[in-house]
mmCIF file of C-alpha atoms in Angstrom:
data_model
loop_
_atom_site.group_PDB
_atom_site.id
_atom_site.type_symbol
_atom_site.label_atom_id
_atom_site.label_comp_id
_atom_site.label_asym_id
_atom_site.label_seq_id
_atom_site.Cartn_x
_atom_site.Cartn_y
_atom_site.Cartn_z
ATOM 1 C CA MET A 1 25.790 27.021 30.447
ATOM 2 C CA ASN A 2 29.855 27.261 30.232
ATOM 3 C CA GLN A 3 31.339 25.432 27.299
ATOM 4 C CA MET A 4 32.092 22.192 29.722
ATOM 5 C CA HIS A 5 28.469 21.469 30.179
ATOM 6 C CA ARG A 6 27.418 22.796 26.658
ATOM 7 C CA ASN A 7 30.007 19.710 25.350
ATOM 8 C CA SER A 8 28.872 17.510 27.591
ATOM 9 C CA PRO A 9 27.116 14.333 26.796
ATOM 10 C CA PHE A 10 24.242 14.105 29.064
ATOM 11 C CA VAL A 11 23.257 17.823 27.612
ATOM 12 C CA ALA A 12 23.599 16.084 24.373
ATOM 13 C CA ARG A 13 21.923 13.384 25.105
ATOM 14 C CA SER A 14 18.935 14.875 26.787
ATOM 15 C CA ASP A 15 18.035 16.968 23.915
ATOM 16 C CA CYS A 16 18.615 14.684 22.032
ATOM 17 C CA ARG A 17 14.924 12.703 23.683
ATOM 18 C CA GLU A 18 13.624 15.899 23.875
ATOM 19 C CA TRP A 19 13.544 16.036 20.100
ATOM 20 C CA THR A 20 12.572 12.646 20.108
ATOM 21 C CA ALA A 21 9.690 13.205 22.825
ATOM 22 C CA ARG A 22 8.849 16.251 20.676
ATOM 23 C CA ALA A 23 8.517 14.176 17.449
ATOM 24 C CA ILE A 24 6.841 11.116 18.734
ATOM 25 C CA GLY A 25 4.037 13.005 20.084
ATOM 26 C CA LEU A 26 3.819 14.804 16.364
ATOM 27 C CA LEU A 27 3.464 11.175 14.759
ATOM 28 C CA HIS A 28 0.535 10.226 17.634
ATOM 29 C CA ALA A 29 -1.210 13.143 16.529
ATOM 30 C CA ASP A 30 -1.282 12.597 12.957
ATOM 31 C CA ALA A 31 -2.396 9.745 13.507
ATOM 32 C CA HIS A 32 -5.617 10.852 15.562
ATOM 33 C CA ARG A 33 -6.126 12.774 12.632
ATOM 34 C CA SER A 34 -6.237 10.112 10.297
ATOM 35 C CA ALA A 35 -5.942 6.763 11.022
ATOM 36 C CA ASP A 36 -9.560 5.369 10.892
ATOM 37 C CA THR A 37 -10.512 6.224 7.430
ATOM 38 C CA HIS A 38 -13.692 5.684 6.152
ATOM 39 C CA LEU A 39 -15.295 2.456 5.197
ATOM 40 C CA ILE A 40 -17.757 2.409 2.042
ATOM 41 C CA ASN A 41 -20.327 0.315 2.087
ATOM 42 C CA LEU A 42 -20.598 0.052 -1.881
ATOM 43 C CA ALA A 43 -24.396 -0.851 -3.339
ATOM 44 C CA LEU A 44 -24.163 -3.346 -6.143
ATOM 45 C CA PRO A 45 -28.077 -3.731 -7.559
ATOM 46 C CA GLY A 46 -26.597 -7.137 -9.322
ATOM 47 C CA LEU A 47 -25.078 -8.956 -5.971
ATOM 48 C CA PRO A 48 -27.805 -8.588 -3.508
ATOM 49 C CA GLY A 49 -27.034 -10.692 -0.562
ATOM 50 C CA ILE A 50 -23.755 -10.008 -0.906
ATOM 51 C CA GLU A 51 -21.772 -7.127 1.077
ATOM 52 C CA ILE A 52 -18.820 -5.040 -0.514
ATOM 53 C CA TYR A 53 -16.585 -2.728 1.687
ATOM 54 C CA LEU A 54 -13.705 -0.123 0.749
ATOM 55 C CA LYS A 55 -11.373 0.865 3.425
ATOM 56 C CA ASP A 56 -10.838 4.766 1.608
ATOM 57 C CA GLU A 57 -7.035 5.279 2.446
ATOM 58 C CA SER A 58 -6.750 7.839 -0.321
ATOM 59 C CA THR A 59 -8.110 10.275 2.467
ATOM 60 C CA HIS A 60 -5.155 10.307 4.400
ATOM 61 C CA PRO A 61 -3.565 13.617 4.261
ATOM 62 C CA THR A 62 -1.054 12.425 1.950
ATOM 63 C CA GLY A 63 -3.384 10.853 0.114
ATOM 64 C CA SER A 64 -3.041 7.227 -0.232
ATOM 65 C CA LEU A 65 -2.175 3.972 2.007
ATOM 66 C CA LYS A 66 1.416 4.737 2.204
ATOM 67 C CA HIS A 67 0.925 7.105 4.592
ATOM 68 C CA ARG A 68 0.556 4.442 7.666
ATOM 69 C CA LEU A 69 3.349 2.618 6.185
ATOM 70 C CA ALA A 70 5.339 5.926 6.089
ATOM 71 C CA ARG A 71 4.262 7.062 9.623
ATOM 72 C CA SER A 72 5.361 3.653 10.963
ATOM 73 C CA LEU A 73 8.528 3.453 9.437
ATOM 74 C CA PHE A 74 9.694 6.920 11.051
ATOM 75 C CA LEU A 75 7.994 6.273 14.606
ATOM 76 C CA PHE A 76 10.598 2.908 13.891
ATOM 77 C CA GLY A 77 13.912 4.021 12.760
ATOM 78 C CA ILE A 78 12.859 6.939 16.087
ATOM 79 C CA CYS A 79 12.680 4.475 18.663
ATOM 80 C CA ASN A 80 15.209 2.521 17.686
ATOM 81 C CA GLY A 81 17.641 6.027 17.447
ATOM 82 C CA GLN A 82 18.093 5.037 14.143
ATOM 83 C CA ILE A 83 16.688 8.857 13.431
ATOM 84 C CA ARG A 84 17.423 12.178 15.074
ATOM 85 C CA CYS A 85 16.884 15.629 14.838
ATOM 86 C CA ASP A 86 19.687 15.756 12.363
ATOM 87 C CA THR A 87 19.101 12.764 10.410
ATOM 88 C CA THR A 88 19.136 12.764 6.857
ATOM 89 C CA LEU A 89 16.368 10.299 5.443
ATOM 90 C CA ILE A 90 16.762 8.573 2.353
ATOM 91 C CA GLU A 91 14.009 6.243 0.553
ATOM 92 C CA ALA A 92 13.943 3.829 -2.791
ATOM 93 C CA SER A 93 10.522 5.222 -4.337
ATOM 94 C CA SER A 94 9.221 7.182 -7.216
ATOM 95 C CA GLY A 95 5.604 6.871 -5.696
ATOM 96 C CA SER A 96 3.626 7.375 -3.176
ATOM 97 C CA THR A 97 5.967 6.276 -0.417
ATOM 98 C CA ALA A 98 8.276 8.803 -1.044
ATOM 99 C CA VAL A 99 5.333 11.347 -0.805
ATOM 100 C CA SER A 100 4.408 10.148 2.578
ATOM 101 C CA GLU A 101 8.270 10.625 3.275
ATOM 102 C CA ALA A 102 8.786 13.837 2.878
ATOM 103 C CA TYR A 103 5.184 14.734 4.598
ATOM 104 C CA PHE A 104 6.718 13.330 7.241
ATOM 105 C CA ALA A 105 10.279 14.237 6.796
ATOM 106 C CA ARG A 106 9.005 17.566 7.014
ATOM 107 C CA LEU A 107 6.494 17.671 9.775
ATOM 108 C CA LEU A 108 9.382 16.578 11.774
ATOM 109 C CA GLY A 109 12.145 19.134 10.421
ATOM 110 C CA LEU A 110 14.238 16.664 8.366
ATOM 111 C CA LYS A 111 15.981 16.330 4.980
ATOM 112 C CA PHE A 112 14.381 13.688 3.279
ATOM 113 C CA ILE A 113 15.905 12.365 -0.267
ATOM 114 C CA ALA A 114 13.879 9.853 -2.390
ATOM 115 C CA VAL A 115 16.168 8.140 -4.967
ATOM 116 C CA MET A 116 14.385 7.130 -8.415
ATOM 117 C CA PRO A 117 14.164 6.296 -11.625
ATOM 118 C CA ALA A 118 15.443 8.519 -14.266
ATOM 119 C CA SER A 119 12.665 8.343 -16.738
ATOM 120 C CA THR A 120 10.265 9.210 -13.346
ATOM 121 C CA SER A 121 7.548 11.526 -14.880
ATOM 122 C CA ARG A 122 7.837 15.202 -13.496
ATOM 123 C CA GLN A 123 3.996 15.039 -12.362
ATOM 124 C CA LYS A 124 5.888 12.275 -9.382
ATOM 125 C CA VAL A 125 8.484 14.282 -8.375
ATOM 126 C CA ASP A 126 6.728 17.516 -8.284
ATOM 127 C CA VAL A 127 5.155 16.013 -5.707
ATOM 128 C CA ILE A 128 7.963 14.772 -4.053
ATOM 129 C CA ASN A 129 9.749 18.085 -4.377
ATOM 130 C CA ARG A 130 6.015 19.927 -3.213
ATOM 131 C CA MET A 131 5.910 18.155 -0.010
ATOM 132 C CA GLY A 132 9.630 19.300 0.846
ATOM 133 C CA GLY A 133 11.250 16.088 -0.468
ATOM 134 C CA THR A 134 14.761 15.982 -3.177
ATOM 135 C CA CYS A 135 14.977 13.561 -5.653
ATOM 136 C CA HIS A 136 17.983 11.863 -6.470
ATOM 137 C CA PHE A 137 18.121 9.774 -10.148
ATOM 138 C CA VAL A 138 19.461 6.768 -11.329
ATOM 139 C CA ASP A 139 19.773 5.595 -15.265
ATOM 140 C CA GLU A 140 19.155 1.994 -14.891
ATOM 141 C CA PRO A 141 15.417 1.164 -12.161
ATOM 142 C CA CYS A 142 17.451 -1.407 -10.888
ATOM 143 C CA ARG A 143 19.848 -0.160 -8.866
ATOM 144 C CA VAL A 144 17.685 2.414 -6.955
ATOM 145 C CA TYR A 145 18.909 0.290 -4.000
ATOM 146 C CA ASP A 146 22.048 -0.042 -4.042
ATOM 147 C CA GLU A 147 22.060 3.779 -4.992
ATOM 148 C CA ALA A 148 19.770 4.629 -1.311
ATOM 149 C CA ILE A 149 22.185 2.761 0.763
ATOM 150 C CA ALA A 150 25.729 4.335 -0.618
ATOM 151 C CA LEU A 151 23.639 7.661 -0.506
ATOM 152 C CA ALA A 152 23.262 7.354 3.585
ATOM 153 C CA ALA A 153 26.569 5.862 4.106
ATOM 154 C CA LYS A 154 27.646 9.130 2.244
ATOM 155 C CA THR A 155 25.891 11.196 3.901
ATOM 156 C CA GLY A 156 25.562 9.910 8.005
ATOM 157 C CA GLY A 157 21.722 9.387 7.226
ATOM 158 C CA HIS A 158 18.836 6.583 7.160
ATOM 159 C CA TYR A 159 18.242 4.242 4.270
ATOM 160 C CA LEU A 160 14.479 3.393 5.529
ATOM 161 C CA ASP A 161 13.956 0.731 2.934
ATOM 162 C CA GLN A 162 10.379 0.471 2.800
ATOM 163 C CA PHE A 163 10.705 -3.021 1.143
ATOM 164 C CA THR A 164 12.885 -4.659 3.663
ATOM 165 C CA ASN A 165 10.885 -2.782 6.522
ATOM 166 C CA ALA A 166 7.439 -2.930 5.722
ATOM 167 C CA GLU A 167 6.466 -6.097 7.544
ATOM 168 C CA ARG A 168 7.495 -5.344 11.255
ATOM 169 C CA VAL A 169 7.900 -1.583 12.186
ATOM 170 C CA THR A 170 3.104 -2.305 12.502
ATOM 171 C CA ASP A 171 2.322 -3.791 15.275
ATOM 172 C CA TRP A 172 0.104 -6.359 13.474
ATOM 173 C CA ARG A 173 -1.447 -7.190 17.021
ATOM 174 C CA GLY A 174 -2.789 -3.747 16.789
ATOM 175 C CA ASN A 175 -2.295 -0.550 18.522
ATOM 176 C CA ASN A 176 -4.935 1.039 15.488
ATOM 177 C CA ASN A 177 -3.404 -1.201 12.619
ATOM 178 C CA ILE A 178 -5.472 -0.927 9.440
ATOM 179 C CA ALA A 179 -5.980 -4.396 10.063
ATOM 180 C CA GLU A 180 -8.102 -3.708 13.562
ATOM 181 C CA SER A 181 -9.471 -0.502 11.865
ATOM 182 C CA ILE A 182 -11.751 -2.467 9.386
ATOM 183 C CA PHE A 183 -12.734 -4.853 11.812
ATOM 184 C CA ARG A 184 -13.689 -2.408 14.348
ATOM 185 C CA GLN A 185 -15.653 -0.863 11.667
ATOM 186 C CA MET A 186 -17.147 -3.730 10.279
ATOM 187 C CA GLU A 187 -18.825 -4.419 13.886
ATOM 188 C CA ASN A 188 -22.262 -3.299 13.198
ATOM 189 C CA GLU A 189 -22.715 -4.537 10.276
ATOM 190 C CA PRO A 190 -24.859 -7.223 8.917
ATOM 191 C CA HIS A 191 -21.721 -9.646 8.676
ATOM 192 C CA PRO A 192 -19.376 -8.418 10.773
ATOM 193 C CA HIS A 193 -17.127 -11.017 9.588
ATOM 194 C CA PRO A 194 -15.348 -10.624 5.633
ATOM 195 C CA GLU A 195 -15.554 -13.601 4.319
ATOM 196 C CA TRP A 196 -12.297 -12.447 2.771
ATOM 197 C CA ILE A 197 -10.011 -9.156 2.393
ATOM 198 C CA VAL A 198 -8.736 -8.443 -0.274
ATOM 199 C CA MET A 199 -4.853 -6.517 -1.227
ATOM 200 C CA GLY A 200 -2.854 -6.144 -3.492
ATOM 201 C CA ALA A 201 1.124 -6.916 -2.620
ATOM 202 C CA GLY A 202 3.506 -3.765 -2.694
ATOM 203 C CA THR A 203 6.197 -4.634 -0.075
ATOM 204 C CA GLY A 204 3.866 -7.234 1.143
ATOM 205 C CA GLY A 205 3.288 -5.310 4.598
ATOM 206 C CA THR A 206 -0.319 -4.609 4.356
ATOM 207 C CA ALA A 207 -0.855 -7.849 3.558
ATOM 208 C CA ALA A 208 1.185 -9.226 6.640
ATOM 209 C CA THR A 209 -0.191 -7.363 9.176
ATOM 210 C CA ILE A 210 -4.041 -8.417 7.831
ATOM 211 C CA GLY A 211 -2.946 -11.444 7.878
ATOM 212 C CA ARG A 212 -1.101 -11.877 11.116
ATOM 213 C CA TYR A 213 -4.147 -9.781 12.949
ATOM 214 C CA ILE A 214 -6.313 -12.702 11.324
ATOM 215 C CA ARG A 215 -5.151 -15.097 12.980
ATOM 216 C CA TYR A 216 -3.860 -13.440 16.344
ATOM 217 C CA GLN A 217 -7.716 -12.757 16.720
ATOM 218 C CA SER A 218 -8.716 -16.311 15.475
ATOM 219 C CA LEU A 219 -11.231 -14.620 13.459
ATOM 220 C CA PRO A 220 -12.714 -16.724 9.957
ATOM 221 C CA THR A 221 -12.014 -13.962 7.494
ATOM 222 C CA SER A 222 -9.634 -15.175 4.361
ATOM 223 C CA LEU A 223 -6.572 -12.941 2.977
ATOM 224 C CA CYS A 224 -6.562 -12.828 -1.091
ATOM 225 C CA VAL A 225 -3.470 -11.361 -2.318
ATOM 226 C CA ALA A 226 -3.989 -10.008 -5.819
ATOM 227 C CA ASP A 227 -0.934 -9.663 -7.883
ATOM 228 C CA VAL A 228 -0.685 -7.839 -11.462
ATOM 229 C CA GLU A 229 1.657 -8.461 -14.617
ATOM 230 C CA ASN A 230 5.145 -8.162 -14.974
ATOM 231 C CA SER A 231 5.000 -9.011 -11.016
ATOM 232 C CA VAL A 232 7.028 -11.887 -9.280
ATOM 233 C CA PHE A 233 5.211 -12.364 -6.089
ATOM 234 C CA PHE A 234 2.268 -14.785 -7.717
ATOM 235 C CA GLU A 235 4.815 -16.600 -8.995
ATOM 236 C CA ALA A 236 6.570 -17.198 -5.364
ATOM 237 C CA TYR A 237 3.418 -18.237 -3.934
ATOM 238 C CA LYS A 238 2.322 -20.415 -6.185
ATOM 239 C CA ASP A 239 5.908 -22.115 -5.989
ATOM 240 C CA CYS A 240 6.674 -21.720 -2.807
ATOM 241 C CA CYS A 241 10.188 -20.636 -3.933
ATOM 242 C CA ARG A 242 11.555 -16.317 -2.796
ATOM 243 C CA ASP A 243 14.236 -16.753 -5.737
ATOM 244 C CA VAL A 244 12.111 -15.667 -8.803
ATOM 245 C CA THR A 245 12.978 -12.584 -10.414
ATOM 246 C CA GLY A 246 11.756 -10.511 -13.875
ATOM 247 C CA ALA A 247 12.568 -8.072 -16.021
ATOM 248 C CA VAL A 248 10.392 -5.528 -16.594
ATOM 249 C CA PRO A 249 8.606 -2.909 -14.110
ATOM 250 C CA SER A 250 5.189 -3.294 -13.055
ATOM 251 C CA ARG A 251 2.518 -0.990 -15.213
ATOM 252 C CA ILE A 252 0.451 -0.811 -11.887
ATOM 253 C CA GLU A 253 1.779 1.625 -9.505
ATOM 254 C CA GLY A 254 2.110 0.711 -5.848
ATOM 255 C CA VAL A 255 1.888 -3.279 -7.040
ATOM 256 C CA GLY A 256 3.752 -5.638 -8.005
ATOM 257 C CA ARG A 257 7.941 -6.112 -7.711
ATOM 258 C CA PRO A 258 10.457 -7.600 -10.180
ATOM 259 C CA ARG A 259 12.172 -9.445 -7.144
ATOM 260 C CA VAL A 260 10.542 -10.595 -4.001
ATOM 261 C CA GLU A 261 10.286 -7.774 -1.654
ATOM 262 C CA PRO A 262 11.699 -9.029 1.703
ATOM 263 C CA SER A 263 8.109 -8.141 3.052
ATOM 264 C CA PHE A 264 6.796 -10.472 1.885
ATOM 265 C CA MET A 265 4.566 -13.155 4.031
ATOM 266 C CA PRO A 266 3.013 -15.670 2.241
ATOM 267 C CA ASP A 267 2.452 -17.782 4.698
ATOM 268 C CA VAL A 268 0.005 -15.394 6.052
ATOM 269 C CA ILE A 269 -1.846 -15.336 2.732
ATOM 270 C CA ASP A 270 -4.983 -18.079 1.769
ATOM 271 C CA CYS A 271 -4.979 -17.418 -1.650
ATOM 272 C CA MET A 272 -3.321 -15.288 -4.999
ATOM 273 C CA VAL A 273 -5.083 -14.690 -8.015
ATOM 274 C CA ARG A 274 -3.241 -12.398 -10.876
ATOM 275 C CA VAL A 275 -5.321 -10.019 -12.973
ATOM 276 C CA PRO A 276 -4.665 -9.133 -16.051
ATOM 277 C CA ASP A 277 -2.911 -4.824 -15.999
ATOM 278 C CA ALA A 278 -5.964 -4.266 -18.422
ATOM 279 C CA ALA A 279 -8.422 -5.627 -15.798
ATOM 280 C CA SER A 280 -7.404 -3.520 -13.136
ATOM 281 C CA ILE A 281 -7.635 -0.282 -15.071
ATOM 282 C CA ALA A 282 -11.339 -0.756 -16.461
ATOM 283 C CA ALA A 283 -12.302 -2.017 -12.669
ATOM 284 C CA ALA A 284 -10.799 1.601 -12.035
ATOM 285 C CA HIS A 285 -12.702 3.521 -14.511
ATOM 286 C CA VAL A 286 -16.101 1.692 -13.603
ATOM 287 C CA LEU A 287 -15.583 2.107 -9.899
ATOM 288 C CA SER A 288 -14.365 5.341 -10.047
ATOM 289 C CA GLU A 289 -17.659 6.374 -12.686
ATOM 290 C CA ARG A 290 -19.828 4.784 -8.947
ATOM 291 C CA LEU A 291 -18.066 6.374 -6.682
ATOM 292 C CA LEU A 292 -18.182 9.933 -8.728
ATOM 293 C CA ARG A 293 -14.015 10.129 -7.928
ATOM 294 C CA ARG A 294 -10.642 8.375 -9.372
ATOM 295 C CA VAL A 295 -9.049 6.597 -7.917
ATOM 296 C CA GLY A 296 -5.714 4.216 -8.813
ATOM 297 C CA GLY A 297 -4.739 1.305 -10.713
ATOM 298 C CA SER A 298 -4.243 -0.492 -7.816
ATOM 299 C CA THR A 299 -7.555 -0.163 -5.979
ATOM 300 C CA GLY A 300 -8.884 -1.070 -9.727
ATOM 301 C CA THR A 301 -6.734 -4.530 -9.173
ATOM 302 C CA ASN A 302 -8.329 -4.941 -5.646
ATOM 303 C CA PHE A 303 -11.517 -4.313 -6.731
ATOM 304 C CA MET A 304 -11.440 -6.764 -9.829
ATOM 305 C CA ALA A 305 -10.015 -9.814 -7.794
ATOM 306 C CA LEU A 306 -13.025 -8.856 -5.352
ATOM 307 C CA LEU A 307 -15.608 -9.126 -7.940
ATOM 308 C CA TRP A 308 -13.743 -12.435 -8.729
ATOM 309 C CA ILE A 309 -14.471 -13.754 -6.094
ATOM 310 C CA ALA A 310 -18.257 -12.232 -5.731
ATOM 311 C CA ALA A 311 -18.652 -14.581 -8.697
ATOM 312 C CA ARG A 312 -17.906 -17.499 -6.961
ATOM 313 C CA MET A 313 -19.946 -16.646 -3.636
ATOM 314 C CA LYS A 314 -22.857 -16.063 -5.640
ATOM 315 C CA ALA A 315 -22.050 -19.242 -7.600
ATOM 316 C CA GLU A 316 -22.019 -20.970 -4.813
ATOM 317 C CA GLY A 317 -24.996 -19.039 -3.420
ATOM 318 C CA ARG A 318 -23.257 -17.464 -0.393
ATOM 319 C CA SER A 319 -23.933 -14.284 0.795
ATOM 320 C CA GLY A 320 -21.201 -12.511 2.708
ATOM 321 C CA SER A 321 -19.200 -9.561 2.981
ATOM 322 C CA LEU A 322 -15.890 -9.150 1.652
ATOM 323 C CA VAL A 323 -13.352 -5.977 2.174
ATOM 324 C CA THR A 324 -10.788 -3.828 0.270
ATOM 325 C CA LEU A 325 -8.575 -1.099 -0.402
ATOM 326 C CA ILE A 326 -9.241 2.270 -2.068
ATOM 327 C CA CYS A 327 -5.149 2.640 -1.390
ATOM 328 C CA ASP A 328 -4.815 6.122 -3.514
ATOM 329 C CA GLY A 329 -6.699 8.350 -5.793
ATOM 330 C CA GLY A 330 -6.446 8.601 -9.161
ATOM 331 C CA GLU A 331 -5.597 12.485 -9.251
ATOM 332 C CA ARG A 332 -1.958 11.459 -9.821
ATOM 333 C CA TYR A 333 -2.909 9.286 -13.007
ATOM 334 C CA SER A 334 -4.382 12.034 -15.441
ATOM 335 C CA ASP A 335 -1.509 10.902 -17.436
ATOM 336 C CA THR A 336 -1.375 7.403 -17.432
ATOM 337 C CA TYR A 337 -4.408 4.942 -16.776
ATOM 338 C CA TYR A 338 -7.149 8.034 -17.651
ATOM 339 C CA SER A 339 -5.122 8.928 -20.438
ATOM 340 C CA PRO A 340 -6.352 7.431 -23.798
ATOM 341 C CA ASP A 341 -3.038 8.313 -25.702
ATOM 342 C CA TRP A 342 -1.325 6.452 -22.908
ATOM 343 C CA LEU A 343 -3.865 3.155 -22.827
ATOM 344 C CA ALA A 344 -3.148 3.620 -26.647
ATOM 345 C CA GLN A 345 0.496 3.513 -26.282
ATOM 346 C CA GLN A 346 0.269 0.193 -23.927
ATOM 347 C CA GLY A 347 -1.998 -1.497 -26.086
ATOM 348 C CA PHE A 348 -4.495 -1.754 -23.621
ATOM 349 C CA ASP A 349 -8.295 -1.636 -24.728
ATOM 350 C CA ILE A 350 -10.406 -1.555 -21.321
ATOM 351 C CA ALA A 351 -13.509 -0.948 -23.263
ATOM 352 C CA PRO A 352 -14.206 -4.677 -23.145
ATOM 353 C CA HIS A 353 -13.676 -5.546 -19.668
ATOM 354 C CA MET A 354 -15.903 -2.128 -18.394
ATOM 355 C CA GLN A 355 -18.880 -3.680 -20.016
ATOM 356 C CA LYS A 356 -18.323 -7.375 -18.403
ATOM 357 C CA ILE A 357 -17.659 -5.301 -14.976
ATOM 358 C CA ALA A 358 -20.372 -3.013 -15.178
ATOM 359 C CA ARG A 359 -22.772 -5.707 -15.966
ATOM 360 C CA PHE A 360 -21.964 -7.856 -13.732
ATOM 361 C CA ILE A 361 -22.391 -4.492 -11.267
ATOM 362 C CA ASP A 362 -26.025 -3.983 -11.973
ATOM 363 C CA THR A 363 -27.266 -7.729 -12.676
ATOM 364 C CA GLY A 364 -24.855 -10.289 -11.378
ATOM 365 C CA ASP A 365 -24.248 -11.750 -14.578
ATOM 366 C CA GLY A 366 -21.795 -11.474 -17.479
ATOM 367 C CA PHE A 367 -18.389 -13.294 -14.991
ATOM 368 C CA ASP A 368 -19.092 -16.445 -16.155
ATOM 369 C CA ASP A 369 -16.352 -16.733 -18.301
ATOM 370 C CA VAL A 370 -14.391 -14.354 -16.139
ATOM 371 C CA THR A 371 -10.884 -16.321 -15.312
ATOM 372 C CA LEU A 372 -8.138 -15.411 -12.966
ATOM 373 C CA GLU A 373 -5.288 -17.321 -12.699
ATOM 374 C CA MET A 374 -5.929 -18.605 -8.964
ATOM 375 C CA SER A 375 -3.064 -20.617 -6.121
ATOM 376 C CA ARG A 376 -4.399 -21.397 -2.948
ATOM 377 C CA ALA A 377 -2.259 -21.504 0.797
ATOM 378 C CA TYR A 378 -1.094 -25.207 0.515
#
């Protein structure tokens, strides 16, 4: 090819489209391998007539629910022409989203930089590095968003911006999203339409997808979103105000935010509850014992809220099914939620919560005095 042809914009466009086609193919292949995660029917002896199901998102290649979000963010960016064969990708994240995005960047041969607080644990940094990502540290946690934007501008890269784009990058009408997958897997169960699906909120994107899908399909299922301490989502929902902010980060990784993220869609939520952090961690411990493997703290938040709903159903003599998510495994939290020293440093006494949860699971009793702050849709 002569010099004139090499410099032709038509050749460059053709090369870019070829890369785009290959990239989309790789992302679709990953989805075929991993999108239909298992739906576990958890037997709870104390709750006859109430079926409990756990959608196990920890089995994704990057070990968490955020694998779906990262793949959707990449597809969205590529199809909108924002991600090309030489684009540097930037994200504000020190957790599971950064791990998943680093995985997909490596899959496509792209550079990935995670912007995170300097206080981020070495364990998290190591996981992101092992996935091929690079970590960029800031001293003030609240600066991660602005620093990510500035870094994208400096490198000519693309800011993936999970907190803004989470609710818009997934096709909520179907296309094998998590909601469609849940309801398809429930088709042959005794109660195929769950009474409730329980979901935590980090970006708010998964809750938005599930809530929209329920309405689109005219399903009789309700959506409960569980919030945690030091998070503003519950207050924003209760007071119908998006301006509320907080000063302290959530201690339950993956859920809870000090600001109302753009992807939080309160109008598709039927009920919100706030779960104390000690109860979230205790529920994670009890569920880990029943599953014979550890789950993360956000799964404990989901599970505690689900048991609270189950207790109300039992008291009212109602049967049906309840579904929630195993958001990620607990291996990443050996130094926190599963460390007695860390629990003591945080002032958590999870034993009473664990005893109450275990008793309720086994006998159906002992949850009468468990009160979670609740707000229903207007």
